[in-house]
Amino acid sequence: MKIISGTALLAAVAVAALAATASAKDYTVGSSDQWDTYIDYDKWTAGKKFMVGDTITFKYMPYHNVLEVTAADYASCNADSPISTHSGGNTAFKLTATGTRYFICGIPRHCLNGTMHVMITTVPYDAAAAAATADDAPASGPAQAPLQPPPADAYAPGPAGYKVAMGGAAGKSPAGAPSNAPRYGQPVAAVAGLALAALVASVA
């Protein structure tokens, strides 16, 4: 009986751990503004509940960095004795314990004059709060695919300096022919007109 109870306890702990992992969130610091100067990070953190298991990710340009500092150094924007220093444009911190952590940009004046400082207060994991946060999160659509250049054969040579579009690409075509007509699909009238013009020119 004791073995069964112990097994059940281990199973319950495993389920709870899996639930916490599944509900954990990855916050991009500053959201779409990311980690940059003149962003109000107090406004960004307002209303957010950072919980144990969540991740905060700093995304930034090469001329910035991320320093984790003490509360005293945070208050004075002192970058001389950081707890850790990070660069490279993409830095993630796993929130593994409760408490407040302090981050600044170590580039001169970016913290003091450029508002690049943020404090993250982490609270214990709360399944109900995590579920509510997930329900309130706006749905995000698929990322836009980058525009691709047209293929090399997008245009076929056309008569008298025209380019006839292949497969619907924008192009210039003779009068009476649809702009997306391939070379072999041009109207017979247009071909006959060209032949007539050539005949008149030879007679003249």
mmCIF file with all atom_site columns, C-alpha atoms in Angstrom, residues 60 64-69 79-88 91 93 103-107:
data_model
loop_
_atom_site.group_PDB
_atom_site.id
_atom_site.type_symbol
_atom_site.label_atom_id
_atom_site.label_alt_id
_atom_site.label_comp_id
_atom_site.label_asym_id
_atom_site.label_entity_id
_atom_site.label_seq_id
_atom_site.pdbx_PDB_ins_code
_atom_site.Cartn_x
_atom_site.Cartn_y
_atom_site.Cartn_z
_atom_site.occupancy
_atom_site.B_iso_or_equiv
_atom_site.pdbx_formal_charge
_atom_site.auth_seq_id
_atom_site.auth_comp_id
_atom_site.auth_asym_id
_atom_site.auth_atom_id
_atom_site.pdbx_PDB_model_num
ATOM 1  C CA . TYR A 1 60  ? 18.541 44.028 -29.432 1.00 0.00 ? 60  TYR A CA 1
ATOM 2  C CA . HIS A 1 64  ? 23.388 47.381 -27.069 1.00 0.00 ? 64  HIS A CA 1
ATOM 3  C CA . ASN A 1 65  ? 24.018 44.750 -24.415 1.00 0.00 ? 65  ASN A CA 1
ATOM 4  C CA . VAL A 1 66  ? 22.324 43.328 -21.305 1.00 0.00 ? 66  VAL A CA 1
ATOM 5  C CA . LEU A 1 67  ? 23.780 43.505 -17.806 1.00 0.00 ? 67  LEU A CA 1
ATOM 6  C CA . GLU A 1 68  ? 22.188 41.897 -14.778 1.00 0.00 ? 68  GLU A CA 1
ATOM 7  C CA . VAL A 1 69  ? 23.037 44.102 -11.792 1.00 0.00 ? 69  VAL A CA 1
ATOM 8  C CA . ALA A 1 79  ? 27.639 49.224 -15.119 1.00 0.00 ? 79  ALA A CA 1
ATOM 9  C CA . ASP A 1 80  ? 31.032 48.763 -13.445 1.00 0.00 ? 80  ASP A CA 1
ATOM 10 C CA . SER A 1 81  ? 30.311 45.618 -11.434 1.00 0.00 ? 81  SER A CA 1
ATOM 11 C CA . PRO A 1 82  ? 27.560 43.589 -13.105 1.00 0.00 ? 82  PRO A CA 1
ATOM 12 C CA . ILE A 1 83  ? 26.421 40.190 -11.943 1.00 0.00 ? 83  ILE A CA 1
ATOM 13 C CA . SER A 1 84  ? 26.631 39.061 -15.568 1.00 0.00 ? 84  SER A CA 1
ATOM 14 C CA . THR A 1 85  ? 27.158 40.667 -18.982 1.00 0.00 ? 85  THR A CA 1
ATOM 15 C CA . HIS A 1 86  ? 25.570 39.505 -22.228 1.00 0.00 ? 86  HIS A CA 1
ATOM 16 C CA . SER A 1 87  ? 25.760 40.531 -25.883 1.00 0.00 ? 87  SER A CA 1
ATOM 17 C CA . GLY A 1 88  ? 24.931 39.065 -29.274 1.00 0.00 ? 88  GLY A CA 1
ATOM 18 C CA . THR A 1 91  ? 19.703 36.910 -24.549 1.00 0.00 ? 91  THR A CA 1
ATOM 19 C CA . PHE A 1 93  ? 16.902 34.448 -18.774 1.00 0.00 ? 93  PHE A CA 1
ATOM 20 C CA . PHE A 1 103 ? 18.761 44.576 -15.891 1.00 0.00 ? 103 PHE A CA 1
ATOM 21 C CA . ILE A 1 104 ? 20.359 47.548 -17.640 1.00 0.00 ? 104 ILE A CA 1
ATOM 22 C CA . CYS A 1 105 ? 22.206 48.325 -20.855 1.00 0.00 ? 105 CYS A CA 1
ATOM 23 C CA . GLY A 1 106 ? 25.877 48.873 -20.089 1.00 0.00 ? 106 GLY A CA 1
ATOM 24 C CA . ILE A 1 107 ? 26.575 51.240 -22.998 1.00 0.00 ? 107 ILE A CA 1
#
